[in-house]
Amino acid sequence: MTAAAITETVPAGTVRSWVDGWVVSRGAADPVPRPWGWSIDVGTPAEAGRHVVADGDESAVRALARDFAVPGRWLKVFLPGVTTAHDAPYAAQEVVAPWLVEGWSFDLPGFLMTTALRHSPAPVPDDYRLRVWTRGGVIRAAVLTPRGALAARGQIAPTGPTAVADQIETFPGHRRRGLGSVVMRTLHNAALDHGARTGVLVATVEGRALYEHLGWRTHTPMASIRFRGEAG
């Protein structure tokens, strides 16, 4: 497919900033630099590890798909130059699909986004309460009902001048009440207080709309691919 409807170029170092913050957020091993990006050992039942390809290198993706076709292995492929248009959320998958071998399957599409962090009010709606705490360098925010049910949550990992937002979620029964915005603004404010100035994240299609409403900019799509077949 063509590279029509490109919205942004990728700021230098942004993918690396996302990698650095993501490993802190998830408690993963330090990323190992590769010519095409980074390898990361994650060590969970769902994800043994991942390879992050920063620039959509076809030969690298083909080799990784062939050589690491084992359960629990993921590929995260950023594709600068491929459209980020809202009506083409699966464009990155269409590009990468011919490069894979049998057994790999796509997860939800992702989009690399950034924002200039700024303080803003984060009022909590009536009938909810907000808890914020920091553990292991990760700031977490949780919106709870009066009886303690989890309504929305998220976390952010500051790593110097950048901070990576991660695992932002509003749960069924509590959506369309502004709770996602409460969580994000709370995390923005906390990251600023920890010295970060730029926010970085990878959004789902659904999450992207919230982040753009809060001033985030979309730069490039990311194909997320998991090996689900039998080990060769």
PDB file of C-alpha atoms in Angstrom:
ATOM      1  CA  MET A   1       0.000   0.000   0.000  1.00  0.00           C
ATOM      2  CA  THR A   2       1.059   3.618  -0.377  1.00  0.00           C
ATOM      3  CA  ALA A   3       2.210   5.981   2.359  1.00  0.00           C
ATOM      4  CA  ALA A   4      -0.666   8.417   1.861  1.00  0.00           C
ATOM      5  CA  ALA A   5      -2.154  10.505   4.663  1.00  0.00           C
ATOM      6  CA  ILE A   6       0.984  10.663   6.800  1.00  0.00           C
ATOM      7  CA  THR A   7       0.192  12.970   9.723  1.00  0.00           C
ATOM      8  CA  GLU A   8       3.552  13.361  11.459  1.00  0.00           C
ATOM      9  CA  THR A   9       7.170  12.340  11.313  1.00  0.00           C
ATOM     10  CA  VAL A  10       8.608  10.513  14.327  1.00  0.00           C
ATOM     11  CA  PRO A  11      10.602  12.800  16.629  1.00  0.00           C
ATOM     12  CA  ALA A  12      14.179  11.601  17.060  1.00  0.00           C
ATOM     13  CA  GLY A  13      14.550   9.240  19.997  1.00  0.00           C
ATOM     14  CA  THR A  14      10.806   8.899  20.635  1.00  0.00           C
ATOM     15  CA  VAL A  15      10.658   5.140  20.117  1.00  0.00           C
ATOM     16  CA  ARG A  16      13.662   4.709  22.420  1.00  0.00           C
ATOM     17  CA  SER A  17      11.956   6.905  25.028  1.00  0.00           C
ATOM     18  CA  TRP A  18       8.879   4.685  24.827  1.00  0.00           C
ATOM     19  CA  VAL A  19      11.016   1.554  25.226  1.00  0.00           C
ATOM     20  CA  ASP A  20      12.853   2.993  28.242  1.00  0.00           C
ATOM     21  CA  GLY A  21       9.630   3.982  29.998  1.00  0.00           C
ATOM     22  CA  TRP A  22       7.769   0.796  29.083  1.00  0.00           C
ATOM     23  CA  VAL A  23      10.365  -1.493  30.685  1.00  0.00           C
ATOM     24  CA  VAL A  24      10.166   0.543  33.909  1.00  0.00           C
ATOM     25  CA  SER A  25       6.361   0.494  33.842  1.00  0.00           C
ATOM     26  CA  ARG A  26       6.211  -3.280  33.317  1.00  0.00           C
ATOM     27  CA  GLY A  27       9.256  -4.277  35.390  1.00  0.00           C
ATOM     28  CA  ALA A  28      10.913  -5.856  32.342  1.00  0.00           C
ATOM     29  CA  ALA A  29      14.626  -6.382  31.784  1.00  0.00           C
ATOM     30  CA  ASP A  30      16.814  -3.623  30.379  1.00  0.00           C
ATOM     31  CA  PRO A  31      16.430  -3.345  26.584  1.00  0.00           C
ATOM     32  CA  VAL A  32      19.281  -4.805  24.545  1.00  0.00           C
ATOM     33  CA  PRO A  33      20.195  -2.618  21.537  1.00  0.00           C
ATOM     34  CA  ARG A  34      20.027  -4.270  18.107  1.00  0.00           C
ATOM     35  CA  PRO A  35      20.757  -2.844  14.633  1.00  0.00           C
ATOM     36  CA  TRP A  36      17.002  -2.629  13.986  1.00  0.00           C
ATOM     37  CA  GLY A  37      15.840  -1.660  17.506  1.00  0.00           C
ATOM     38  CA  TRP A  38      15.792  -3.521  20.849  1.00  0.00           C
ATOM     39  CA  SER A  39      15.198  -6.943  22.380  1.00  0.00           C
ATOM     40  CA  ILE A  40      13.470  -7.064  25.766  1.00  0.00           C
ATOM     41  CA  ASP A  41      13.028 -10.017  28.127  1.00  0.00           C
ATOM     42  CA  VAL A  42       9.677  -9.628  29.889  1.00  0.00           C
ATOM     43  CA  GLY A  43       9.392 -12.953  31.703  1.00  0.00           C
ATOM     44  CA  THR A  44       5.643 -13.356  32.111  1.00  0.00           C
ATOM     45  CA  PRO A  45       3.447 -16.295  31.059  1.00  0.00           C
ATOM     46  CA  ALA A  46       1.762 -14.147  28.420  1.00  0.00           C
ATOM     47  CA  GLU A  47       4.953 -12.563  27.126  1.00  0.00           C
ATOM     48  CA  ALA A  48       8.370 -14.163  27.422  1.00  0.00           C
ATOM     49  CA  GLY A  49       9.912 -11.284  25.498  1.00  0.00           C
ATOM     50  CA  ARG A  50       9.576  -8.880  22.626  1.00  0.00           C
ATOM     51  CA  HIS A  51      11.560  -7.424  19.767  1.00  0.00           C
ATOM     52  CA  VAL A  52      10.911  -3.752  18.988  1.00  0.00           C
ATOM     53  CA  VAL A  53      11.667  -2.750  15.392  1.00  0.00           C
ATOM     54  CA  ALA A  54      11.962   1.036  15.284  1.00  0.00           C
ATOM     55  CA  ASP A  55      11.822   1.813  11.576  1.00  0.00           C
ATOM     56  CA  GLY A  56       9.773  -0.885   9.859  1.00  0.00           C
ATOM     57  CA  ASP A  57      12.807  -2.738   8.472  1.00  0.00           C
ATOM     58  CA  GLU A  58      11.295  -5.502   6.313  1.00  0.00           C
ATOM     59  CA  SER A  59      14.388  -7.737   6.301  1.00  0.00           C
ATOM     60  CA  ALA A  60      14.652  -7.501  10.100  1.00  0.00           C
ATOM     61  CA  VAL A  61      10.982  -8.374  10.607  1.00  0.00           C
ATOM     62  CA  ARG A  62      11.216 -11.326   8.219  1.00  0.00           C
ATOM     63  CA  ALA A  63      14.288 -12.662  10.059  1.00  0.00           C
ATOM     64  CA  LEU A  64      12.758 -12.168  13.507  1.00  0.00           C
ATOM     65  CA  ALA A  65       9.497 -13.832  12.489  1.00  0.00           C
ATOM     66  CA  ARG A  66      11.441 -16.808  11.168  1.00  0.00           C
ATOM     67  CA  ASP A  67      14.005 -17.149  13.979  1.00  0.00           C
ATOM     68  CA  PHE A  68      11.808 -16.413  17.011  1.00  0.00           C
ATOM     69  CA  ALA A  69       8.662 -18.342  16.145  1.00  0.00           C
ATOM     70  CA  VAL A  70       8.098 -19.595  19.693  1.00  0.00           C
ATOM     71  CA  PRO A  71       5.111 -19.188  22.046  1.00  0.00           C
ATOM     72  CA  GLY A  72       5.230 -16.060  24.189  1.00  0.00           C
ATOM     73  CA  ARG A  73       7.342 -14.034  21.759  1.00  0.00           C
ATOM     74  CA  TRP A  74       6.070 -10.686  20.454  1.00  0.00           C
ATOM     75  CA  LEU A  75       7.115  -8.282  17.709  1.00  0.00           C
ATOM     76  CA  LYS A  76       6.389  -4.550  17.955  1.00  0.00           C
ATOM     77  CA  VAL A  77       6.988  -2.945  14.573  1.00  0.00           C
ATOM     78  CA  PHE A  78       6.838   0.830  14.159  1.00  0.00           C
ATOM     79  CA  LEU A  79       6.213   1.910  10.564  1.00  0.00           C
ATOM     80  CA  PRO A  80       7.162   5.545   9.868  1.00  0.00           C
ATOM     81  CA  GLY A  81       5.686   6.648   6.559  1.00  0.00           C
ATOM     82  CA  VAL A  82       2.573   4.468   6.779  1.00  0.00           C
ATOM     83  CA  THR A  83      -0.734   6.263   7.096  1.00  0.00           C
ATOM     84  CA  THR A  84      -2.152   7.125  10.519  1.00  0.00           C
ATOM     85  CA  ALA A  85      -5.532   8.144   9.112  1.00  0.00           C
ATOM     86  CA  HIS A  86      -8.450   7.264  11.375  1.00  0.00           C
ATOM     87  CA  ASP A  87     -10.196   5.401   8.574  1.00  0.00           C
ATOM     88  CA  ALA A  88      -7.200   3.099   8.080  1.00  0.00           C
ATOM     89  CA  PRO A  89      -6.427   1.691  11.549  1.00  0.00           C
ATOM     90  CA  TYR A  90      -5.091  -1.583  10.150  1.00  0.00           C
ATOM     91  CA  ALA A  91      -2.722  -0.073   7.583  1.00  0.00           C
ATOM     92  CA  ALA A  92       0.400  -1.179   9.463  1.00  0.00           C
ATOM     93  CA  GLN A  93      -0.890  -4.753   9.674  1.00  0.00           C
ATOM     94  CA  GLU A  94      -1.493  -4.811   5.924  1.00  0.00           C
ATOM     95  CA  VAL A  95       2.125  -3.806   5.338  1.00  0.00           C
ATOM     96  CA  VAL A  96       3.647  -6.313   7.760  1.00  0.00           C
ATOM     97  CA  ALA A  97       1.425  -9.356   7.098  1.00  0.00           C
ATOM     98  CA  PRO A  98       3.370 -10.604   4.021  1.00  0.00           C
ATOM     99  CA  TRP A  99       6.613 -10.572   6.036  1.00  0.00           C
ATOM    100  CA  LEU A 100       5.444 -13.149   8.602  1.00  0.00           C
ATOM    101  CA  VAL A 101       5.531 -16.934   8.707  1.00  0.00           C
ATOM    102  CA  GLU A 102       2.708 -19.193   9.837  1.00  0.00           C
ATOM    103  CA  GLY A 103       1.814 -18.981  13.527  1.00  0.00           C
ATOM    104  CA  TRP A 104       2.056 -15.212  14.022  1.00  0.00           C
ATOM    105  CA  SER A 105      -1.147 -13.240  14.634  1.00  0.00           C
ATOM    106  CA  PHE A 106      -1.892  -9.562  15.103  1.00  0.00           C
ATOM    107  CA  ASP A 107      -2.943  -7.946  18.343  1.00  0.00           C
ATOM    108  CA  LEU A 108      -4.765  -4.589  18.440  1.00  0.00           C
ATOM    109  CA  PRO A 109      -3.267  -1.823  16.268  1.00  0.00           C
ATOM    110  CA  GLY A 110      -1.138   0.756  18.067  1.00  0.00           C
ATOM    111  CA  PHE A 111      -0.175   4.386  17.460  1.00  0.00           C
ATOM    112  CA  LEU A 112       2.895   6.179  18.812  1.00  0.00           C
ATOM    113  CA  MET A 113       1.836   9.483  20.379  1.00  0.00           C
ATOM    114  CA  THR A 114       3.476  12.355  22.269  1.00  0.00           C
ATOM    115  CA  THR A 115       2.421  15.478  24.132  1.00  0.00           C
ATOM    116  CA  ALA A 116       3.988  18.442  25.884  1.00  0.00           C
ATOM    117  CA  LEU A 117       2.990  17.821  29.489  1.00  0.00           C
ATOM    118  CA  ARG A 118       1.204  20.631  31.293  1.00  0.00           C
ATOM    119  CA  HIS A 119      -0.556  20.956  34.619  1.00  0.00           C
ATOM    120  CA  SER A 120      -4.347  20.946  34.426  1.00  0.00           C
ATOM    121  CA  PRO A 121      -7.207  20.396  36.873  1.00  0.00           C
ATOM    122  CA  ALA A 122      -8.426  16.813  37.259  1.00  0.00           C
ATOM    123  CA  PRO A 123     -11.735  17.054  39.141  1.00  0.00           C
ATOM    124  CA  VAL A 124     -13.173  13.713  40.186  1.00  0.00           C
ATOM    125  CA  PRO A 125     -16.898  13.202  39.463  1.00  0.00           C
ATOM    126  CA  ASP A 126     -19.267  12.747  42.375  1.00  0.00           C
ATOM    127  CA  ASP A 127     -19.546   9.173  43.656  1.00  0.00           C
ATOM    128  CA  TYR A 128     -15.909   8.402  42.844  1.00  0.00           C
ATOM    129  CA  ARG A 129     -12.604   8.829  44.650  1.00  0.00           C
ATOM    130  CA  LEU A 130      -9.038   9.009  43.347  1.00  0.00           C
ATOM    131  CA  ARG A 131      -5.929   7.319  44.736  1.00  0.00           C
ATOM    132  CA  VAL A 132      -2.408   8.131  43.482  1.00  0.00           C
ATOM    133  CA  TRP A 133       0.808   6.458  44.619  1.00  0.00           C
ATOM    134  CA  THR A 134       4.356   5.796  43.420  1.00  0.00           C
ATOM    135  CA  ARG A 135       6.187   2.475  43.680  1.00  0.00           C
ATOM    136  CA  GLY A 136       9.375   1.408  41.944  1.00  0.00           C
ATOM    137  CA  GLY A 137       9.539   4.578  39.870  1.00  0.00           C
ATOM    138  CA  VAL A 138       6.020   4.096  38.495  1.00  0.00           C
ATOM    139  CA  ILE A 139       3.190   6.506  39.325  1.00  0.00           C
ATOM    140  CA  ARG A 140      -0.231   4.861  39.489  1.00  0.00           C
ATOM    141  CA  ALA A 141      -3.699   6.386  39.581  1.00  0.00           C
ATOM    142  CA  ALA A 142      -6.915   4.546  40.396  1.00  0.00           C
ATOM    143  CA  VAL A 143     -10.479   5.844  40.364  1.00  0.00           C
ATOM    144  CA  LEU A 144     -12.669   3.885  42.772  1.00  0.00           C
ATOM    145  CA  THR A 145     -16.350   3.749  43.636  1.00  0.00           C
ATOM    146  CA  PRO A 146     -17.397   4.434  47.259  1.00  0.00           C
ATOM    147  CA  ARG A 147     -17.502   0.667  47.870  1.00  0.00           C
ATOM    148  CA  GLY A 148     -14.027   0.212  46.431  1.00  0.00           C
ATOM    149  CA  ALA A 149     -14.726  -1.149  42.941  1.00  0.00           C
ATOM    150  CA  LEU A 150     -12.123  -0.179  40.356  1.00  0.00           C
ATOM    151  CA  ALA A 151     -13.645   2.181  37.783  1.00  0.00           C
ATOM    152  CA  ALA A 152     -10.551   3.430  35.915  1.00  0.00           C
ATOM    153  CA  ARG A 153      -6.811   3.175  36.247  1.00  0.00           C
ATOM    154  CA  GLY A 154      -3.493   3.980  34.609  1.00  0.00           C
ATOM    155  CA  GLN A 155       0.202   4.441  35.273  1.00  0.00           C
ATOM    156  CA  ILE A 156       3.118   6.517  34.040  1.00  0.00           C
ATOM    157  CA  ALA A 157       6.864   5.958  34.235  1.00  0.00           C
ATOM    158  CA  PRO A 158       9.054   9.101  34.201  1.00  0.00           C
ATOM    159  CA  THR A 159      12.561   8.477  32.842  1.00  0.00           C
ATOM    160  CA  GLY A 160      14.240  11.865  32.851  1.00  0.00           C
ATOM    161  CA  PRO A 161      12.637  14.395  30.494  1.00  0.00           C
ATOM    162  CA  THR A 162      10.066  11.930  29.158  1.00  0.00           C
ATOM    163  CA  ALA A 163       7.354   9.857  30.823  1.00  0.00           C
ATOM    164  CA  VAL A 164       5.558   6.850  29.333  1.00  0.00           C
ATOM    165  CA  ALA A 165       1.847   6.434  30.060  1.00  0.00           C
ATOM    166  CA  ASP A 166       0.734   2.816  30.143  1.00  0.00           C
ATOM    167  CA  GLN A 167      -2.221   0.518  30.836  1.00  0.00           C
ATOM    168  CA  ILE A 168      -4.839   3.267  30.805  1.00  0.00           C
ATOM    169  CA  GLU A 169      -8.274   1.696  31.164  1.00  0.00           C
ATOM    170  CA  THR A 170     -11.838   2.595  32.087  1.00  0.00           C
ATOM    171  CA  PHE A 171     -13.921  -0.409  33.007  1.00  0.00           C
ATOM    172  CA  PRO A 172     -17.415  -1.324  31.730  1.00  0.00           C
ATOM    173  CA  GLY A 173     -20.196   0.440  33.570  1.00  0.00           C
ATOM    174  CA  HIS A 174     -18.030   3.516  34.211  1.00  0.00           C
ATOM    175  CA  ARG A 175     -17.294   4.707  30.688  1.00  0.00           C
ATOM    176  CA  ARG A 176     -18.349   8.054  29.180  1.00  0.00           C
ATOM    177  CA  ARG A 177     -18.109   9.770  32.558  1.00  0.00           C
ATOM    178  CA  GLY A 178     -14.772  11.487  32.024  1.00  0.00           C
ATOM    179  CA  LEU A 179     -12.806   9.073  34.191  1.00  0.00           C
ATOM    180  CA  GLY A 180     -10.172   8.437  31.517  1.00  0.00           C
ATOM    181  CA  SER A 181      -9.487  12.161  31.379  1.00  0.00           C
ATOM    182  CA  VAL A 182      -9.231  12.280  35.190  1.00  0.00           C
ATOM    183  CA  VAL A 183      -6.627   9.507  35.126  1.00  0.00           C
ATOM    184  CA  MET A 184      -4.609  11.040  32.284  1.00  0.00           C
ATOM    185  CA  ARG A 185      -4.583  14.576  33.708  1.00  0.00           C
ATOM    186  CA  THR A 186      -3.597  13.191  37.099  1.00  0.00           C
ATOM    187  CA  LEU A 187      -0.704  11.286  35.553  1.00  0.00           C
ATOM    188  CA  HIS A 188       0.365  14.328  33.505  1.00  0.00           C
ATOM    189  CA  ASN A 189       0.517  16.430  36.656  1.00  0.00           C
ATOM    190  CA  ALA A 190       2.424  13.795  38.602  1.00  0.00           C
ATOM    191  CA  ALA A 191       4.973  13.232  35.812  1.00  0.00           C
ATOM    192  CA  LEU A 192       5.623  16.976  35.617  1.00  0.00           C
ATOM    193  CA  ASP A 193       6.234  17.034  39.360  1.00  0.00           C
ATOM    194  CA  HIS A 194       8.836  14.292  38.808  1.00  0.00           C
ATOM    195  CA  GLY A 195      10.700  16.368  36.204  1.00  0.00           C
ATOM    196  CA  ALA A 196       9.269  15.017  32.943  1.00  0.00           C
ATOM    197  CA  ARG A 197       8.278  17.441  30.202  1.00  0.00           C
ATOM    198  CA  THR A 198       7.138  15.182  27.347  1.00  0.00           C
ATOM    199  CA  GLY A 199       4.626  12.353  27.480  1.00  0.00           C
ATOM    200  CA  VAL A 200       4.949   9.290  25.245  1.00  0.00           C
ATOM    201  CA  LEU A 201       2.589   6.355  24.768  1.00  0.00           C
ATOM    202  CA  VAL A 202       1.338   3.760  22.313  1.00  0.00           C
ATOM    203  CA  ALA A 203      -2.428   4.023  21.981  1.00  0.00           C
ATOM    204  CA  THR A 204      -5.098   1.608  20.865  1.00  0.00           C
ATOM    205  CA  VAL A 205      -7.665   2.788  18.331  1.00  0.00           C
ATOM    206  CA  GLU A 206     -10.150   3.459  21.134  1.00  0.00           C
ATOM    207  CA  GLY A 207      -7.642   5.162  23.417  1.00  0.00           C
ATOM    208  CA  ARG A 208      -6.271   7.361  20.661  1.00  0.00           C
ATOM    209  CA  ALA A 209      -9.486   9.417  20.575  1.00  0.00           C
ATOM    210  CA  LEU A 210      -9.183  10.231  24.286  1.00  0.00           C
ATOM    211  CA  TYR A 211      -5.521  11.181  24.016  1.00  0.00           C
ATOM    212  CA  GLU A 212      -6.058  13.400  20.979  1.00  0.00           C
ATOM    213  CA  HIS A 213      -8.852  15.147  22.892  1.00  0.00           C
ATOM    214  CA  LEU A 214      -6.269  15.861  25.611  1.00  0.00           C
ATOM    215  CA  GLY A 215      -3.780  17.307  23.124  1.00  0.00           C
ATOM    216  CA  TRP A 216      -1.646  14.286  22.201  1.00  0.00           C
ATOM    217  CA  ARG A 217      -0.272  14.026  18.652  1.00  0.00           C
ATOM    218  CA  THR A 218      -0.128  10.846  16.597  1.00  0.00           C
ATOM    219  CA  HIS A 219       3.169  10.105  14.844  1.00  0.00           C
ATOM    220  CA  THR A 220       3.287   6.579  13.430  1.00  0.00           C
ATOM    221  CA  PRO A 221       1.371   3.289  13.548  1.00  0.00           C
ATOM    222  CA  MET A 222       2.723   0.207  15.269  1.00  0.00           C
ATOM    223  CA  ALA A 223       1.949  -3.401  14.378  1.00  0.00           C
ATOM    224  CA  SER A 224       1.742  -5.645  17.440  1.00  0.00           C
ATOM    225  CA  ILE A 225       2.256  -9.324  16.610  1.00  0.00           C
ATOM    226  CA  ARG A 226       2.261 -12.424  18.797  1.00  0.00           C
ATOM    227  CA  PHE A 227       3.377 -15.947  17.997  1.00  0.00           C
ATOM    228  CA  ARG A 228       0.538 -18.329  18.834  1.00  0.00           C
ATOM    229  CA  GLY A 229       1.552 -21.373  16.818  1.00  0.00           C
ATOM    230  CA  GLU A 230       3.652 -24.390  17.680  1.00  0.00           C
ATOM    231  CA  ALA A 231       7.375 -23.914  18.229  1.00  0.00           C
ATOM    232  CA  GLY A 232       9.401 -24.929  15.245  1.00  0.00           C
TER     233      GLY A 232
END
